[in-house]
Coordinates of N, CA, C and O in Angstrom, one line a residue:
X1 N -8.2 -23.5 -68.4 CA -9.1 -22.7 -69.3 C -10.4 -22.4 -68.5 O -10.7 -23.2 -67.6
X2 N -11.2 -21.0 -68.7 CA -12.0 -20.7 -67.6 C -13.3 -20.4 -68.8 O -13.0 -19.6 -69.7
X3 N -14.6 -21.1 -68.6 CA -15.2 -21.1 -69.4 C -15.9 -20.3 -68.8 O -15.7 -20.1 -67.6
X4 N -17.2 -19.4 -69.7 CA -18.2 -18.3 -69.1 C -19.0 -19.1 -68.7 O -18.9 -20.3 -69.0
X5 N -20.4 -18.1 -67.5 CA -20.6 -19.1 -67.2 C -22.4 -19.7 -67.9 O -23.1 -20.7 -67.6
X6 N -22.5 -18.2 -69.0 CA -23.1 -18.8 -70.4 C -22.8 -19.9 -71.1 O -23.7 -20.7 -71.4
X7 N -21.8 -19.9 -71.3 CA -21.5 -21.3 -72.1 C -21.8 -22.6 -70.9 O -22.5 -23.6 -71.2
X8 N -21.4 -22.4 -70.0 CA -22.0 -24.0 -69.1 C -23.3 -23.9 -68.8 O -23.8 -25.0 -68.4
X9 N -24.3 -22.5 -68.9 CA -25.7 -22.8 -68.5 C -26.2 -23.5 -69.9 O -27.1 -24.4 -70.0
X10 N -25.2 -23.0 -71.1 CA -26.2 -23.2 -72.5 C -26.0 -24.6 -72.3 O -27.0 -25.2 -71.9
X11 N -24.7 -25.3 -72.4 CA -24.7 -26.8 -72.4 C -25.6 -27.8 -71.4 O -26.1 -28.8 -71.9
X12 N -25.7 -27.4 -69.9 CA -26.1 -27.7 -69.3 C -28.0 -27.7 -69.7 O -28.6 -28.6 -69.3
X13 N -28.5 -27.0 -70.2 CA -29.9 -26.4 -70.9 C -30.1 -27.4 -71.9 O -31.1 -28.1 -72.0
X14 N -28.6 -27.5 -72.9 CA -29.0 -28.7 -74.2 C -28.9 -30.2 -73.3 O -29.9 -30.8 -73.6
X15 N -28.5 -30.6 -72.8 CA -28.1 -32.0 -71.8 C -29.3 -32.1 -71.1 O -29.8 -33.3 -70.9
X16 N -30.1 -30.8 -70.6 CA -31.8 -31.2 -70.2 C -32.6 -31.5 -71.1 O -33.3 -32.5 -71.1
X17 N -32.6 -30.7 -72.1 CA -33.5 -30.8 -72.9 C -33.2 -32.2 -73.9 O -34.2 -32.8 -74.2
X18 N -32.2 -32.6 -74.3 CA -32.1 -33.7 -74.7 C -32.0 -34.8 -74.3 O -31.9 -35.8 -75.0
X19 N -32.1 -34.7 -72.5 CA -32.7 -35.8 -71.9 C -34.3 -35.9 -71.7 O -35.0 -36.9 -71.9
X20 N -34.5 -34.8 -71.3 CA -36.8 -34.0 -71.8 C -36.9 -35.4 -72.7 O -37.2 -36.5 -72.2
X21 N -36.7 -35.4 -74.4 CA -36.4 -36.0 -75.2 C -36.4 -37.2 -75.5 O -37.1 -37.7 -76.4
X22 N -35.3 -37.8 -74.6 CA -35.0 -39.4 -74.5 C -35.9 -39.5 -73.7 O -36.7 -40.3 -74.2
X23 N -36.2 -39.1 -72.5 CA -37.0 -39.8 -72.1 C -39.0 -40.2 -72.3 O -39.8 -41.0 -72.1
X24 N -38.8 -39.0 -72.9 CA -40.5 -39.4 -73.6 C -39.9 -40.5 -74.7 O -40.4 -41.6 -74.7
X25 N -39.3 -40.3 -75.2 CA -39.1 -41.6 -76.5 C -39.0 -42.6 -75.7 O -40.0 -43.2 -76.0
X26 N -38.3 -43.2 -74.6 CA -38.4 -44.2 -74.3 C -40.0 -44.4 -73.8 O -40.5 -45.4 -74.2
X27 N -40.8 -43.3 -72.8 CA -42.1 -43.7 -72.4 C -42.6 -44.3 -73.7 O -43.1 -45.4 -73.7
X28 N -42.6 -43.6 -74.6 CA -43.5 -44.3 -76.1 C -43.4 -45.4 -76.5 O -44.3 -46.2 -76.8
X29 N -41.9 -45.8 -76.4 CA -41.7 -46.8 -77.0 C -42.3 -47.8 -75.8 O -42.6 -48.9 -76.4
X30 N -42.4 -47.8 -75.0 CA -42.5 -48.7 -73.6 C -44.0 -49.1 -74.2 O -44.5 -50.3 -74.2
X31 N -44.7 -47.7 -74.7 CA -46.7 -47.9 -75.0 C -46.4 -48.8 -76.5 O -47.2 -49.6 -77.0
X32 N -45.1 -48.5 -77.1 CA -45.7 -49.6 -78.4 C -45.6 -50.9 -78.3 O -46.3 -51.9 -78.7
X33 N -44.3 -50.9 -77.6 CA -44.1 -52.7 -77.0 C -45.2 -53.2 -76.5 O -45.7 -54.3 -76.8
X34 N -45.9 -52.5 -75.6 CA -47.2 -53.0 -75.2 C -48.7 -53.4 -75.6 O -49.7 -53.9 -75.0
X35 N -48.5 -52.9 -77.3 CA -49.7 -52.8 -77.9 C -49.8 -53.7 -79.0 O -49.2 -53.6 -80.0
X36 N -50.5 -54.5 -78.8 CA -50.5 -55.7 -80.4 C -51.9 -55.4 -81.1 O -52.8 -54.6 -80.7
X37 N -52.0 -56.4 -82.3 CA -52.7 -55.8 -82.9 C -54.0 -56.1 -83.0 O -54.7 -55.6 -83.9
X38 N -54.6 -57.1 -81.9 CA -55.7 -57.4 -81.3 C -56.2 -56.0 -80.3 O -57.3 -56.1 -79.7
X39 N -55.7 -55.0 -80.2 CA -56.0 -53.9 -79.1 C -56.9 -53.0 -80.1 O -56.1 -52.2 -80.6
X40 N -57.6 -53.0 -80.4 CA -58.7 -51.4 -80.7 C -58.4 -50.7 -80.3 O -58.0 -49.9 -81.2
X41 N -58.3 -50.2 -79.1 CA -58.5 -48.6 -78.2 C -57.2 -49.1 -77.0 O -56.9 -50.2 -76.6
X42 N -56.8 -48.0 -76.6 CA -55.6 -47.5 -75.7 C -55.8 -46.1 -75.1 O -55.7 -45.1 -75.8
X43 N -56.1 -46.1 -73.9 CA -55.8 -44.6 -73.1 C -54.4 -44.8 -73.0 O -53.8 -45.9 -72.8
X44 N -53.7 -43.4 -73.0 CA -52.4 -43.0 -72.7 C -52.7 -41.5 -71.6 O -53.3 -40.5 -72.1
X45 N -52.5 -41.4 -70.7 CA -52.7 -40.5 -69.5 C -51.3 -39.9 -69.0 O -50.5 -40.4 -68.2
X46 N -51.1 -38.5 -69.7 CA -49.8 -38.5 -69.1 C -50.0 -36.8 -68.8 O -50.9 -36.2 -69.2
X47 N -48.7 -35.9 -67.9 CA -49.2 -34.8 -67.9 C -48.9 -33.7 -69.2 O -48.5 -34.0 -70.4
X48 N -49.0 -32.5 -68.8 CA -49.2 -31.8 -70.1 C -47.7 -31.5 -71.0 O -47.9 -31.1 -72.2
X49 N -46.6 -31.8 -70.5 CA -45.4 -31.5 -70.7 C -45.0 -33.3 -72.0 O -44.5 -33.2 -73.1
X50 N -45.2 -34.1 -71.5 CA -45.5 -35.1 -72.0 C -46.2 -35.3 -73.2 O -45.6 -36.0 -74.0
X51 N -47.7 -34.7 -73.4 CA -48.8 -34.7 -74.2 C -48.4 -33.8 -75.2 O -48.5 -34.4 -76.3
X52 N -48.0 -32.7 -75.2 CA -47.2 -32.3 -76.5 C -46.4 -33.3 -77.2 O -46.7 -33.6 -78.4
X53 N -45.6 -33.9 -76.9 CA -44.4 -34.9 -76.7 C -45.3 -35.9 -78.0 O -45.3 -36.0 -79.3
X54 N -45.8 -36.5 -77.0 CA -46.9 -37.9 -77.4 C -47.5 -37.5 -78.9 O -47.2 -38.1 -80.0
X55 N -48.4 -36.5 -78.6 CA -48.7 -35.8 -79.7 C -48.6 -35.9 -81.2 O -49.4 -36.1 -82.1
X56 N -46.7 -35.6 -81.0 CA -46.0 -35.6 -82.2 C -45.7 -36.8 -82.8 O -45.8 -37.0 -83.9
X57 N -45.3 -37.4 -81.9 CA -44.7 -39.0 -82.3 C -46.8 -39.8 -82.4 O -46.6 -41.0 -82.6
X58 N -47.6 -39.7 -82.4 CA -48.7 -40.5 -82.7 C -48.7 -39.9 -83.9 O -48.4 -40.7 -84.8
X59 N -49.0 -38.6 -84.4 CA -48.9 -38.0 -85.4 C -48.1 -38.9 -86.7 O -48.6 -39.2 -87.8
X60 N -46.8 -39.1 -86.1 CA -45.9 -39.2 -86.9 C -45.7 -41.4 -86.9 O -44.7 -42.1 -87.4
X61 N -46.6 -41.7 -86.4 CA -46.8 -43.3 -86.1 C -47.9 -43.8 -86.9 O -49.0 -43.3 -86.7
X62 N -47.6 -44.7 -87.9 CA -48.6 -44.9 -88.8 C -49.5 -46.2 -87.8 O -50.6 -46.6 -88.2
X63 N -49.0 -46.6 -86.8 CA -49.9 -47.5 -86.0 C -51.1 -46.9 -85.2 O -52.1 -47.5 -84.9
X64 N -50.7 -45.9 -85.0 CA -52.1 -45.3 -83.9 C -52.6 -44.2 -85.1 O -52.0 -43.8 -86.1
X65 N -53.8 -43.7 -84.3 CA -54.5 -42.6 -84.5 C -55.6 -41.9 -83.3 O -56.4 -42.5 -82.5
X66 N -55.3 -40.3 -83.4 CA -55.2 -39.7 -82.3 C -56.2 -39.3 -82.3 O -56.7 -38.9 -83.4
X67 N -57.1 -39.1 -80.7 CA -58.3 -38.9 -80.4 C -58.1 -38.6 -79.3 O -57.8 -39.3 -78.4
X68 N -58.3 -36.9 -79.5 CA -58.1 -36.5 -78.0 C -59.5 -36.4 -77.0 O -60.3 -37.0 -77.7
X69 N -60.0 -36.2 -76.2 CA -60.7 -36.2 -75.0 C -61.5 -35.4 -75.2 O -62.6 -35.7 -75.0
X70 N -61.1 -34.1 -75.7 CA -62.0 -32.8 -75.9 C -62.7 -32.7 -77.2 O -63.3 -31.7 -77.6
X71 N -62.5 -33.7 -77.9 CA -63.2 -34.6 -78.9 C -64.3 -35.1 -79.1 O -65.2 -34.9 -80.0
X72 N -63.9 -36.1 -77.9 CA -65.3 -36.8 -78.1 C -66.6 -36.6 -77.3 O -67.5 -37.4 -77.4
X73 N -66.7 -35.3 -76.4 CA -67.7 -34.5 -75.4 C -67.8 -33.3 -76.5 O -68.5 -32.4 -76.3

């Protein structure tokens, strides 16, 4: 069977992007293991592709709250 070679760019596109995905979930999860509940404040420093990422998941984490940089200047 001879597939187009649209159909292997599309799959190959969903297999990045759903690894994009896993792998910020795992960086997150890596910052909540690390955070107990003696911590106040946490910098998280990551680049901009990431920071969307982060973003959504603090958003959606009833443990943190989000305070971005261009905030507090």
């Amino acid at each position: 069977m001879i597939r187009s070679v649209s159909f292997i760019l599309t799959t190959y596109s969903s297999d990045l992007v759903s690894l994009w995905y896993k792998r910020n979930l795992i960086m997150y999860a890596n910052i909540q293991n690390q955070v107990n509940n003696k911590d106040k404040n946490i910098v998280i420093i990551v680049g901009a592709g990431h920071a969307a990422m982060f973003e959504e998941f603090i958003k959606l984490d009833n443990m943190f709250n989000l305070i971005k940089v261009d905030e507090l200047f």
